[in-house]
Short mmCIF file of C-alpha atoms and ligand atoms in Angstrom, two decimals:
data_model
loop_
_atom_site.label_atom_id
_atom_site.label_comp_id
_atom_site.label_asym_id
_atom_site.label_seq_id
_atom_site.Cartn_x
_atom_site.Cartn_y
_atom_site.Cartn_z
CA UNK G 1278 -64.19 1.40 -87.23
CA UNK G 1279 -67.54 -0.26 -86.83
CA UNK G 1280 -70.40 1.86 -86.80
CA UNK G 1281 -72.45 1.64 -83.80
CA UNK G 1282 -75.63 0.55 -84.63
CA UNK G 1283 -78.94 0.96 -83.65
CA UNK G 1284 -78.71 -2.48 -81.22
CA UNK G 1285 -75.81 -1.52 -79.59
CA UNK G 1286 -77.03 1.97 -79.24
CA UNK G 1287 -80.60 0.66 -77.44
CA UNK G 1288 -78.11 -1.54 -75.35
CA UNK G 1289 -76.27 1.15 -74.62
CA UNK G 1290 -79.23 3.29 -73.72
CA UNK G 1291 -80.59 0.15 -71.68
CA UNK G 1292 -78.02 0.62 -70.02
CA UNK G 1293 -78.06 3.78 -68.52
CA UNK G 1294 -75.39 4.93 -70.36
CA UNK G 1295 -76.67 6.68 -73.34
CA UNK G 1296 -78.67 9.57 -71.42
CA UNK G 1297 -81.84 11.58 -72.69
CA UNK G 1298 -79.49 13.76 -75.47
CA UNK G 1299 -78.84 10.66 -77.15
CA UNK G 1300 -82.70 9.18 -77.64
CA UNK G 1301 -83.37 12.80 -79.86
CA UNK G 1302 -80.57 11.95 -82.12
CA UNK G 1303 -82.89 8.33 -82.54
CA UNK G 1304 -83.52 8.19 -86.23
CA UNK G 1305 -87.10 9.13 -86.90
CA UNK G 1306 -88.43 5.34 -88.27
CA UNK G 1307 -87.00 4.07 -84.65
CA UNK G 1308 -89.32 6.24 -82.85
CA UNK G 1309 -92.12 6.12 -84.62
CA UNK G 1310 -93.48 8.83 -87.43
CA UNK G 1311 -96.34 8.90 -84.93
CA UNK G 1312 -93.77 9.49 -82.02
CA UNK G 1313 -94.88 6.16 -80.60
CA UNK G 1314 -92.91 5.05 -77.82
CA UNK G 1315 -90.50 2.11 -78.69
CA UNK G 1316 -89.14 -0.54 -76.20
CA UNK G 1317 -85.93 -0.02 -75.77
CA UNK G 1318 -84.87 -3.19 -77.56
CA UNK G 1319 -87.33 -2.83 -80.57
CA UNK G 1320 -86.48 -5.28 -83.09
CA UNK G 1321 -85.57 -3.74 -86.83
CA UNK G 1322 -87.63 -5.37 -89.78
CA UNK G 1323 -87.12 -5.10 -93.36
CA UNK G 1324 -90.21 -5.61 -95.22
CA UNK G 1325 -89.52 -6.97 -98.65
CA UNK G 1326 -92.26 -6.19 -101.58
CA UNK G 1327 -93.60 -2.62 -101.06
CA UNK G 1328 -96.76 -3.35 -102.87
CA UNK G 1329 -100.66 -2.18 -100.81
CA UNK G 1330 -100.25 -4.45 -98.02
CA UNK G 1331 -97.16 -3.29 -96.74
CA UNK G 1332 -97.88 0.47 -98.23
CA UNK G 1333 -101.08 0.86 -96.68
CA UNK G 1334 -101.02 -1.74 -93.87
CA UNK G 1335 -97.87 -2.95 -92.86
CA UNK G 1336 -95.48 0.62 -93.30
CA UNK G 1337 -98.36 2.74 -91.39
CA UNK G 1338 -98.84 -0.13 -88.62
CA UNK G 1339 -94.77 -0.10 -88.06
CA UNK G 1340 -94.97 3.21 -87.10
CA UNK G 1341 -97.08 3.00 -83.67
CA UNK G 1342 -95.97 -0.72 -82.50
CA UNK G 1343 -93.78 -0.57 -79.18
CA UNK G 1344 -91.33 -3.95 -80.10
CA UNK G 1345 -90.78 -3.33 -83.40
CA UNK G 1346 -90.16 -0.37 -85.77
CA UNK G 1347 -89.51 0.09 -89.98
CA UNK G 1348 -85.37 -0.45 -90.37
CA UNK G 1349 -85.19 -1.17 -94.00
CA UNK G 1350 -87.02 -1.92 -97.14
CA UNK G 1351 -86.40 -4.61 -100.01
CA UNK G 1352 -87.55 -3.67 -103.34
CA UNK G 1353 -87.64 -4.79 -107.26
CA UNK G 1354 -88.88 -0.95 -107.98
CA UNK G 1355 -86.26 1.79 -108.33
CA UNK G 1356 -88.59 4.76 -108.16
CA UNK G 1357 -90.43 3.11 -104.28
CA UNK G 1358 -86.46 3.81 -103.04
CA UNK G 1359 -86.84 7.03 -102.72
CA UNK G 1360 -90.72 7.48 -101.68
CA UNK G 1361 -89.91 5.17 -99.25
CA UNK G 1362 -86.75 6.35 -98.47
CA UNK G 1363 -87.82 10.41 -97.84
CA UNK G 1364 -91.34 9.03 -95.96
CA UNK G 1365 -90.08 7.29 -93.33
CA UNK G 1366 -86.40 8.34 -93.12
CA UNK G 1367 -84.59 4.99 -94.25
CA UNK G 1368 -81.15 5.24 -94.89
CA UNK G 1369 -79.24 3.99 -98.08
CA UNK G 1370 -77.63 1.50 -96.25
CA UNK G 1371 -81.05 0.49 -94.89
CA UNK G 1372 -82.57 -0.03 -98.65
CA UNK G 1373 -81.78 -3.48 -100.82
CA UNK G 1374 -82.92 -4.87 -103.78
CA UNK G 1375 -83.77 -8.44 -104.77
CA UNK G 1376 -80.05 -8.73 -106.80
CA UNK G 1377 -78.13 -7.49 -103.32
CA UNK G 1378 -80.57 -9.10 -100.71
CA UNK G 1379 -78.67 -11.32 -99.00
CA UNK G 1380 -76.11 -8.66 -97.80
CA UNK G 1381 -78.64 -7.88 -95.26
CA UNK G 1382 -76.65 -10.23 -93.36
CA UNK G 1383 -74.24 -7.80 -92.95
CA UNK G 1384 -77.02 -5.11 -91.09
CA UNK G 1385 -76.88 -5.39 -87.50
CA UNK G 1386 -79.67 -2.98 -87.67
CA UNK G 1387 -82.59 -5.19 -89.37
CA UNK G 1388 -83.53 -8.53 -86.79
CA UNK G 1389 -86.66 -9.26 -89.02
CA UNK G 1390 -87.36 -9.42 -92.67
CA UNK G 1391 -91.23 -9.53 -93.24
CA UNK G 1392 -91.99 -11.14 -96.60
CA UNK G 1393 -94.78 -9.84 -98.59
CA UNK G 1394 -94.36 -10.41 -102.33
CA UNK G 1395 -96.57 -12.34 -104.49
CA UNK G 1396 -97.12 -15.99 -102.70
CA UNK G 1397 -94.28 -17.90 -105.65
CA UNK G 1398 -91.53 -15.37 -104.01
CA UNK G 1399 -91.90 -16.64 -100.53
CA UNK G 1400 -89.91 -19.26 -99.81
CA UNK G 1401 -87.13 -18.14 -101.94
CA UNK G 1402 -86.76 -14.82 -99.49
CA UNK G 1403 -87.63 -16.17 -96.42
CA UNK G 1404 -84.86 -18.95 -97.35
CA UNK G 1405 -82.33 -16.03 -97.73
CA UNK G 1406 -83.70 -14.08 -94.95
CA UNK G 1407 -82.98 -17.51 -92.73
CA UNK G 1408 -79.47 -17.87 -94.09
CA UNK G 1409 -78.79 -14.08 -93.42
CA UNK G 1410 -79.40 -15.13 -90.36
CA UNK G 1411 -83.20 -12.32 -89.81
CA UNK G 1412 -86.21 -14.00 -88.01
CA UNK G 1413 -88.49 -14.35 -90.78
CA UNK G 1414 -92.20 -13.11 -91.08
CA UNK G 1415 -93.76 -14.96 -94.19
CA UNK G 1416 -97.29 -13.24 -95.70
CA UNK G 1417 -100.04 -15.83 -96.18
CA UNK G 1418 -100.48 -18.47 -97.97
CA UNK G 1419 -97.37 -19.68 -96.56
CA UNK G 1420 -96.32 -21.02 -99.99
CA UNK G 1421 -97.02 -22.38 -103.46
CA UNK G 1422 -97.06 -26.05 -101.68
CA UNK G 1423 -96.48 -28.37 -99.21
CA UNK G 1424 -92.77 -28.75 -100.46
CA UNK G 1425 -91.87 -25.16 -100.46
CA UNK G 1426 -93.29 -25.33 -96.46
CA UNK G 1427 -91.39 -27.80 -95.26
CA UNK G 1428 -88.02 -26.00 -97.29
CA UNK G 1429 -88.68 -22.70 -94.74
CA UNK G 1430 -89.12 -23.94 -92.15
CA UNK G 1431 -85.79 -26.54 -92.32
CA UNK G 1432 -83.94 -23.30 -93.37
CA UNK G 1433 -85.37 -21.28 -90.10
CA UNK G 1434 -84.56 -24.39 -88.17
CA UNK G 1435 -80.93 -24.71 -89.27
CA UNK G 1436 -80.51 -20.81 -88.29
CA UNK G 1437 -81.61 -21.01 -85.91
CA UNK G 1438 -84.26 -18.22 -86.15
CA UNK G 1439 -87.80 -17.86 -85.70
CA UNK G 1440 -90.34 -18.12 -88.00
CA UNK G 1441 -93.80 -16.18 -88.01
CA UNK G 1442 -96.74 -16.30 -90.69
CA UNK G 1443 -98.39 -13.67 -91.19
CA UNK G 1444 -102.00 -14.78 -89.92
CA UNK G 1445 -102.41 -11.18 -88.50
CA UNK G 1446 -106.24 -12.61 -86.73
CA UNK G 1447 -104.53 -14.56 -83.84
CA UNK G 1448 -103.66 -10.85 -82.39
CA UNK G 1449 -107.02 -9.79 -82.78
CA UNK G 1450 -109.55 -9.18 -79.81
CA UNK G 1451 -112.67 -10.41 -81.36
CA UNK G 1452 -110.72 -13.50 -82.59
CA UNK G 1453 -108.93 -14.42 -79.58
CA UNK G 1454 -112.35 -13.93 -77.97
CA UNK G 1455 -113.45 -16.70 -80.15
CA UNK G 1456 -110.65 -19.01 -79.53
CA UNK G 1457 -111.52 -18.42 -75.44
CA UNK G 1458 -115.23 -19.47 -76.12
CA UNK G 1459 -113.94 -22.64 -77.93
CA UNK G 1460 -111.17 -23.38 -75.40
CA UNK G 1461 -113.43 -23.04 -71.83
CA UNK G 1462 -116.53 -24.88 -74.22
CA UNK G 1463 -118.95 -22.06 -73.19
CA UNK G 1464 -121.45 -23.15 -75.44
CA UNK G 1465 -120.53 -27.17 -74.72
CA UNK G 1466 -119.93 -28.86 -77.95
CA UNK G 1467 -119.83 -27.16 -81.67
CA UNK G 1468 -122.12 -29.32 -83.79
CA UNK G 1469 -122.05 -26.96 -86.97
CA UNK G 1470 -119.06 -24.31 -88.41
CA UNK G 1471 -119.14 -22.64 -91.55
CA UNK G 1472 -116.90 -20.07 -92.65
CA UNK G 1473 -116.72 -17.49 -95.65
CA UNK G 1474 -114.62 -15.66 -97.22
CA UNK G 1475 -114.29 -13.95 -99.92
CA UNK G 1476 -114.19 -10.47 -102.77
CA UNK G 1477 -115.83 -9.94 -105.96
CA UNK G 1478 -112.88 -9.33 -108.60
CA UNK G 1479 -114.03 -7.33 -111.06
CA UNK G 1480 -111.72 -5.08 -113.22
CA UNK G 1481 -107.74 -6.59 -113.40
CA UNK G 1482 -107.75 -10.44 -114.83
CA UNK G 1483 -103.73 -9.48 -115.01
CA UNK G 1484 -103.28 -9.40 -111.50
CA UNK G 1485 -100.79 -11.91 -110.07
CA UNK G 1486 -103.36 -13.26 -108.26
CA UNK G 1487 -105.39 -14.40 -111.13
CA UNK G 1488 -101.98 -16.13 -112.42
CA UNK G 1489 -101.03 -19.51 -111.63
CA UNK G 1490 -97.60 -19.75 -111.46
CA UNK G 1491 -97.01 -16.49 -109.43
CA UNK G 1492 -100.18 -17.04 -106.90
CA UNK G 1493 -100.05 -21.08 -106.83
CA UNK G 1494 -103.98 -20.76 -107.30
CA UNK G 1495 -107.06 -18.97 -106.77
CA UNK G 1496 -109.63 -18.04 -104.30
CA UNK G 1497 -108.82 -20.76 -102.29
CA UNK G 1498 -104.73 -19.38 -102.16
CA UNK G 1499 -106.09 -16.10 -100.93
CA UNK G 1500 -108.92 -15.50 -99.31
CA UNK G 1501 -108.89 -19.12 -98.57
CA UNK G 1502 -106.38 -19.90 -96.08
CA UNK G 1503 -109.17 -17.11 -93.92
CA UNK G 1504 -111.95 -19.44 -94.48
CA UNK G 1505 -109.74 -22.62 -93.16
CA UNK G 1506 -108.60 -20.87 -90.52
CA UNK G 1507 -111.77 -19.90 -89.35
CA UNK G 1508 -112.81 -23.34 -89.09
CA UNK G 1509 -109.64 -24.27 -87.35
CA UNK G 1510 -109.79 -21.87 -84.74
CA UNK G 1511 -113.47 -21.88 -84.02
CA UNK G 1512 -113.85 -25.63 -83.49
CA UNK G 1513 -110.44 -25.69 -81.64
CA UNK G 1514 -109.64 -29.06 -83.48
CA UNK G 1515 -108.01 -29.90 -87.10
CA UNK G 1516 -110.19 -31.93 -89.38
CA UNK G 1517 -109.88 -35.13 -90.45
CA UNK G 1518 -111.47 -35.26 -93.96
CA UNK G 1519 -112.46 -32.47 -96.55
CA UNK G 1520 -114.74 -32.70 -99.64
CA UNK G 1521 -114.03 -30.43 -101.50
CA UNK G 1522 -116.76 -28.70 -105.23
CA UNK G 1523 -115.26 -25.75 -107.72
CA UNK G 1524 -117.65 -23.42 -109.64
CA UNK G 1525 -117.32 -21.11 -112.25
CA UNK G 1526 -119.44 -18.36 -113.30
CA UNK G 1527 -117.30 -16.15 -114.94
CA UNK G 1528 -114.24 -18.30 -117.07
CA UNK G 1529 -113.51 -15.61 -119.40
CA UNK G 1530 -112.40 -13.73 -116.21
CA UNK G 1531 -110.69 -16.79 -114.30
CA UNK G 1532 -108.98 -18.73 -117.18
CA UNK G 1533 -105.72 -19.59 -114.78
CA UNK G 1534 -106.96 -19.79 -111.44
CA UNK G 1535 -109.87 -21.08 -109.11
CA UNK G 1536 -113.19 -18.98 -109.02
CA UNK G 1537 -115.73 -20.24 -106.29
CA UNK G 1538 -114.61 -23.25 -104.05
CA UNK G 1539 -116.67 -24.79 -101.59
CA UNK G 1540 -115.58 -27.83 -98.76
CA UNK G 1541 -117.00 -29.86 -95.97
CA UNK G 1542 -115.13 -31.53 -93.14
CA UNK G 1543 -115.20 -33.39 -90.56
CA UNK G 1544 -113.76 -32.99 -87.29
CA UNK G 1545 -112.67 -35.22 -84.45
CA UNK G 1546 -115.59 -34.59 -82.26
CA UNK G 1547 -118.13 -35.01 -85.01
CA UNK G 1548 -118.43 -31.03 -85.72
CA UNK G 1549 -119.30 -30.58 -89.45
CA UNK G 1550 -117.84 -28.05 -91.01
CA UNK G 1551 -118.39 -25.91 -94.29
CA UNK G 1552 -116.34 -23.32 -95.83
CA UNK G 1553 -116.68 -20.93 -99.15
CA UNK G 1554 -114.27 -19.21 -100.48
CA UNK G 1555 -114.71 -16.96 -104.15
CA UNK G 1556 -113.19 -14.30 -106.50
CA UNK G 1557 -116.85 -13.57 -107.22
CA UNK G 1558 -118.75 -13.46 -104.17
CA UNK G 1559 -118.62 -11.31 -101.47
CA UNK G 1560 -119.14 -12.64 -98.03
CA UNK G 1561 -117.48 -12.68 -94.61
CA UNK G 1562 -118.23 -14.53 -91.80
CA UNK G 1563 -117.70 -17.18 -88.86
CA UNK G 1564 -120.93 -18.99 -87.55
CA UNK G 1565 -120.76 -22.34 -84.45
CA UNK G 1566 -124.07 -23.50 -83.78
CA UNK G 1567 -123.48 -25.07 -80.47
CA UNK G 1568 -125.15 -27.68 -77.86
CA UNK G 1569 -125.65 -24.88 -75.38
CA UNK G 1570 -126.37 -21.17 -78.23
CA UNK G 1571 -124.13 -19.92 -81.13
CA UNK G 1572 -121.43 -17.46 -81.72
CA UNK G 1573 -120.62 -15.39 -84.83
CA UNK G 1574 -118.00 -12.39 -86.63
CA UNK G 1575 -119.13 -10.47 -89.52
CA UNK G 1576 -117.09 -9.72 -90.88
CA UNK G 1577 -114.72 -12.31 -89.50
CA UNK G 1578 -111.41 -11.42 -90.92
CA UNK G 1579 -111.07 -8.59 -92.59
CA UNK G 1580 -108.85 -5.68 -91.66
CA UNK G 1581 -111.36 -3.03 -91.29
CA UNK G 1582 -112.86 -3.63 -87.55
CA UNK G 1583 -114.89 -7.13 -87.01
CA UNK G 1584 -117.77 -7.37 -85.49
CA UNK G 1585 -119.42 -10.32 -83.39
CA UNK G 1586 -122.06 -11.76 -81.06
CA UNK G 1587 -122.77 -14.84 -79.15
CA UNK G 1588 -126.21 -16.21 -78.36
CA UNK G 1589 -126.01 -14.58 -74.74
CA UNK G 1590 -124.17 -10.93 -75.69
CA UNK G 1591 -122.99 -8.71 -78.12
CA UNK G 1592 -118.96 -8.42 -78.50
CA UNK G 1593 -117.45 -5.08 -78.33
CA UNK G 1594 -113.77 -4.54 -77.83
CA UNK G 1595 -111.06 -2.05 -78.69
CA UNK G 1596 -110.04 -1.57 -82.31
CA UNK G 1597 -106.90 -1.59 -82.99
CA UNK G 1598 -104.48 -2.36 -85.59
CA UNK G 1599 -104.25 -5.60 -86.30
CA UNK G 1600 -100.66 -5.76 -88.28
CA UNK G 1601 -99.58 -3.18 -85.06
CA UNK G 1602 -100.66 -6.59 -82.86
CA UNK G 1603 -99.90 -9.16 -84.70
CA UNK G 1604 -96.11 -7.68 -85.36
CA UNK G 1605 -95.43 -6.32 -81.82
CA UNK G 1606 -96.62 -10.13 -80.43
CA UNK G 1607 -94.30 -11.75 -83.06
CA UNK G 1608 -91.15 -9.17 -81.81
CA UNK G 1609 -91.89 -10.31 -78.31
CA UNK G 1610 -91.81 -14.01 -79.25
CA UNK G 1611 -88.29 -12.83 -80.09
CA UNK G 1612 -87.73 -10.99 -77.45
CA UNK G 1613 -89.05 -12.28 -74.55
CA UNK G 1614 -89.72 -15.76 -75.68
CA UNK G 1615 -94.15 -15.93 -75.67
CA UNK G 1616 -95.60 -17.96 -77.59
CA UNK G 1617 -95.46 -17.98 -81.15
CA UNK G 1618 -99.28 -17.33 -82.41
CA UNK G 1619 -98.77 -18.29 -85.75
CA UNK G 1620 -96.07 -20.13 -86.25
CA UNK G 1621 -94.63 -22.28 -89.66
CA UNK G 1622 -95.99 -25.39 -88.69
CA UNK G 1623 -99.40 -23.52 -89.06
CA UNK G 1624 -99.16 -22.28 -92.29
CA UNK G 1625 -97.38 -25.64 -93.49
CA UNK G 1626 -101.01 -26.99 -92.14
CA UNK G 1627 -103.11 -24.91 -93.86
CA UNK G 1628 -101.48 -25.72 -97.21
CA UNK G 1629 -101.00 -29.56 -96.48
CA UNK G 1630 -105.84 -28.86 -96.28
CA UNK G 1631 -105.30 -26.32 -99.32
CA UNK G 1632 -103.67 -29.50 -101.12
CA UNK G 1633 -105.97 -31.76 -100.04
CA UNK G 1634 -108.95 -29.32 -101.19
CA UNK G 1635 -107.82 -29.44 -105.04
CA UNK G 1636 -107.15 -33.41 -104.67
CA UNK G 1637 -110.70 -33.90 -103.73
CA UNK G 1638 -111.73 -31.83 -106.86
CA UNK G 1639 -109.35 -33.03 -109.37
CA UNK G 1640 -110.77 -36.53 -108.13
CA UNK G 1641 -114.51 -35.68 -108.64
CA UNK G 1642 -114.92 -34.69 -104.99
CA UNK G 1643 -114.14 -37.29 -103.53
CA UNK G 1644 -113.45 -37.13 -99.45
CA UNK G 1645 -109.55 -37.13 -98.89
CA UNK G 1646 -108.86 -38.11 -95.29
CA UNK G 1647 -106.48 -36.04 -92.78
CA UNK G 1648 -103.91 -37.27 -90.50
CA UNK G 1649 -102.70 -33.48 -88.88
CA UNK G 1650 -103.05 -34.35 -85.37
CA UNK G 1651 -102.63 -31.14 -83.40
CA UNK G 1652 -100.16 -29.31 -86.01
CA UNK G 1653 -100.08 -25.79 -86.05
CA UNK G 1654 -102.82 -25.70 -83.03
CA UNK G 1655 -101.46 -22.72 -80.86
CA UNK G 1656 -103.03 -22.16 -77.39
CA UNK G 1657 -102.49 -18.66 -77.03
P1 LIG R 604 -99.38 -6.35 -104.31
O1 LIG R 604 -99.67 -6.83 -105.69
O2 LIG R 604 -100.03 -5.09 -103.88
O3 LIG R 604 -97.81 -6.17 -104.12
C1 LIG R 604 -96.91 -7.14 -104.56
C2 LIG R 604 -95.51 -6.57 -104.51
O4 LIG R 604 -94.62 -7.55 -105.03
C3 LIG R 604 -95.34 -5.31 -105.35
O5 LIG R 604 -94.52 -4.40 -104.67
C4 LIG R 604 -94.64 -5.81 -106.60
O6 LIG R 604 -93.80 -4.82 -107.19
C5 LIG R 604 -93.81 -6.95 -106.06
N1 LIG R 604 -93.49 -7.96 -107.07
C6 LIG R 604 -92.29 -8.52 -107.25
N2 LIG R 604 -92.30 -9.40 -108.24
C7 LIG R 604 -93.54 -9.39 -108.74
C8 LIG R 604 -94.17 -10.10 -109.80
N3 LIG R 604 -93.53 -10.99 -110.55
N4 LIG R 604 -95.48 -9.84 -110.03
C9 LIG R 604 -96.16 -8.97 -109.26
N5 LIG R 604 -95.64 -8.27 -108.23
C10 LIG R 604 -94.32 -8.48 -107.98
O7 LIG R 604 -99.74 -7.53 -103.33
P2 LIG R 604 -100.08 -7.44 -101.79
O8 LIG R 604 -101.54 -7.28 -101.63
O9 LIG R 604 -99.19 -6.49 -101.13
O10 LIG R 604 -99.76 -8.96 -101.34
C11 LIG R 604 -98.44 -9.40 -101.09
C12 LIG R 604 -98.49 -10.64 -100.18
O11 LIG R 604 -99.12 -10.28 -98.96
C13 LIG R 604 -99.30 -11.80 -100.74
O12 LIG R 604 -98.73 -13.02 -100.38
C14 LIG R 604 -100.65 -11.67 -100.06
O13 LIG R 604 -101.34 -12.91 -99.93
C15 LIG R 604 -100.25 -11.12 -98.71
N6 LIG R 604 -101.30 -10.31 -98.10
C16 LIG R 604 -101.67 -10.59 -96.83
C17 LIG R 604 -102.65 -9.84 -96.22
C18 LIG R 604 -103.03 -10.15 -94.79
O14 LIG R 604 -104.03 -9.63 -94.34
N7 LIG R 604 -102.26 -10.94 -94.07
C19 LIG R 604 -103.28 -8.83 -96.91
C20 LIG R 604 -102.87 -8.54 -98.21
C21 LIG R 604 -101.88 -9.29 -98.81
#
């Protein structure tokens, strides 16, 4: 006999059918270690690499979402099966490794898998995760390349399933604040952008970050992706050229993999833009200079709280988590059908600028025009 599982139970209890005695016997990562209320149809994810951002982030954030809640893990690491395991109450059947992944398919229980390995694993598990049939979350960069883009989001297509990135800002107050000033032109038109962001690396060259063929690059494949998207959201538009310098400081450090990288572009409504990203700097900010005042986050997208002000006000709102918003918004694109705030086509756009950002250096900086028309521009 087929077990019931945790869908049809919520169905069931949807239903009127189940009854209060029933919603104690809930296992405990349904409801929330924090006893969070969950929606009744809160989606199962899996998250796959159990490494600090979904240890200290992700894991801790799944626990007080309403739409979603922890189902199952996927890890290369024997010993996390068990921590994991006895932490959040996962059963067996609930736990996979990289070998037996794709018999997830077979788990009623998981709706989601949330990749967050090292950026050269992506594709290859959200590809699986698509052909198990799991809406896929995929961690930022998107992928090693263009290519490897395009490849997940044909294989989310084909099943049919939805496809999230995991650009956790577009769920965030002070953000979405930003993309409402841009949107109603408060300050009229946005002569000047620049946007940094970036850490000071200081004691692990090993890290797979700091290797090519496991990170696909540098700064810019990290921290990055932050500084593009600032630029992005807070002009409202997608550029049409970049010109792109690299620096570095420290090459004993860096042998494999970009240090300091900085790029101008140019947008459709003659906005100039400017963006830093570094292993070897730390900064983090968002700054429009406007026709009608300025508006600014510092830090701008980090996951301690941001900060911000315009030229007329401070900003102040709520803190929350942001991987609790951005994952319970991505559940209800599943479930109820809103709008996807970050969805493939975005990501596949911010490496299509990352590619176009090491063309213009490998060419000696020359500008490298941009035909992205509104791809990967979301609304919401
Ligand atoms: P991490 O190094 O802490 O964890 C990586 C995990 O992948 C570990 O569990 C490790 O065991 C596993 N792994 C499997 N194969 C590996 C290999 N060959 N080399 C190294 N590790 C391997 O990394 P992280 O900080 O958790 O980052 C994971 C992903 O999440 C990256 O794509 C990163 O860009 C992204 N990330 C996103 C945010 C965000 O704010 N959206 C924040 C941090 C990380």
């Amino acid at each position: 006999m087929k077990k019931i599982s945790r869908r049809t139970f919520n169905k069931t209890l949807s239903k009127g059918l189940g009854g209060a005695a029933l919603v104690s016997s809930m296992p405990l990562a349904a409801c929330g270690l924090n006893g969070t209320s969950k929606n009744q149809n809160s989606l199962g994810i899996a998250l796959v690499g159990l490494g600090s951002y979904s240890t200290y982030q992700l894991a801790p954030a799944l626990q007080d979402t309403h739409y979603c809640h922890l189902a199952g893990i996927v890890t290369g690491t024997p010993e996390k099966e068990q921590q994991w395991a006895k932490r959040y109450n996962i059963p067996k059947t609930h736990i996979y490794n990289y070998e037996n992944f794709d018999a997830i398919a077979q788990n009623d229980d998981i709706d989601i898998v949330y990749v967050v390995l090292p950026n050269s694993m992506h594709a290859d598990f959200s590809i699986r995760a698509a052909k198990a049939g799991k809406h896929v979350i995929c961690e930022k960069p998107m992928a090693m390349n263009v290519e490897e883009c395009n490849a997940i989001i044909d294989a989310c297509k084909k099943a049919q399933v939805k496809l999230g990135i995991g650009y956790r800002l577009h769920s965030e107050p002070y953000t979405q604040e930003v993309k409402r000033l841009v949107r109603e032109k408060t300050f009229g038109n946005i002569n000047y952008i620049s946007a940094d962001a970036a850490y000071q690396s200081l004691t692990n060259p090993n890290q797979w970050r700091l290797n090519k063929s496991l990170s696909g690059g540098g700064a810019l494949m990290n921290m990055g992706v932050y500084s593009i998207q600032s630029l992005i959201y807070g002009s409202g538009q997608n550029p049409v050229s970049v010109t792109a310098q690299e620096f570095s400081t420290r090459p004993d450090y860096f042998k494999d993999t970009d240090e300091t990288i900085t790029a101008q572009f140019e947008f459709p409504s003659g906005t100039v833009g400017q963006m830093m990203t570094s292993h070897n700097v730390r900064a983090n900010r968002l700054f429009a200079s406007c026709d009608k005042g300025w508006f600014e986050l510092d830090p701008a997208s980090t996951y301690i709280p941001l900060a911000g002000r315009t030229s007329r006000r401070e900003l102040n709102f709520p803190q929350e988590s942001q991987q609790k918003l951005q994952m319970d918004d991505f559940a209800r694109h599943v479930l109820e059908g809103t709008p996807n705030k970050a969805p493939g086509e975005m990501g596949k756009r911010d490496m299509i600028i990352v590619e176009a950002i090491y063309n213009s250096i490998a060419g000696g900086n020359k500008k490298i025009a941009l035909d992205l028309g509104h791809m990967g521009i979301t609304d919401s």
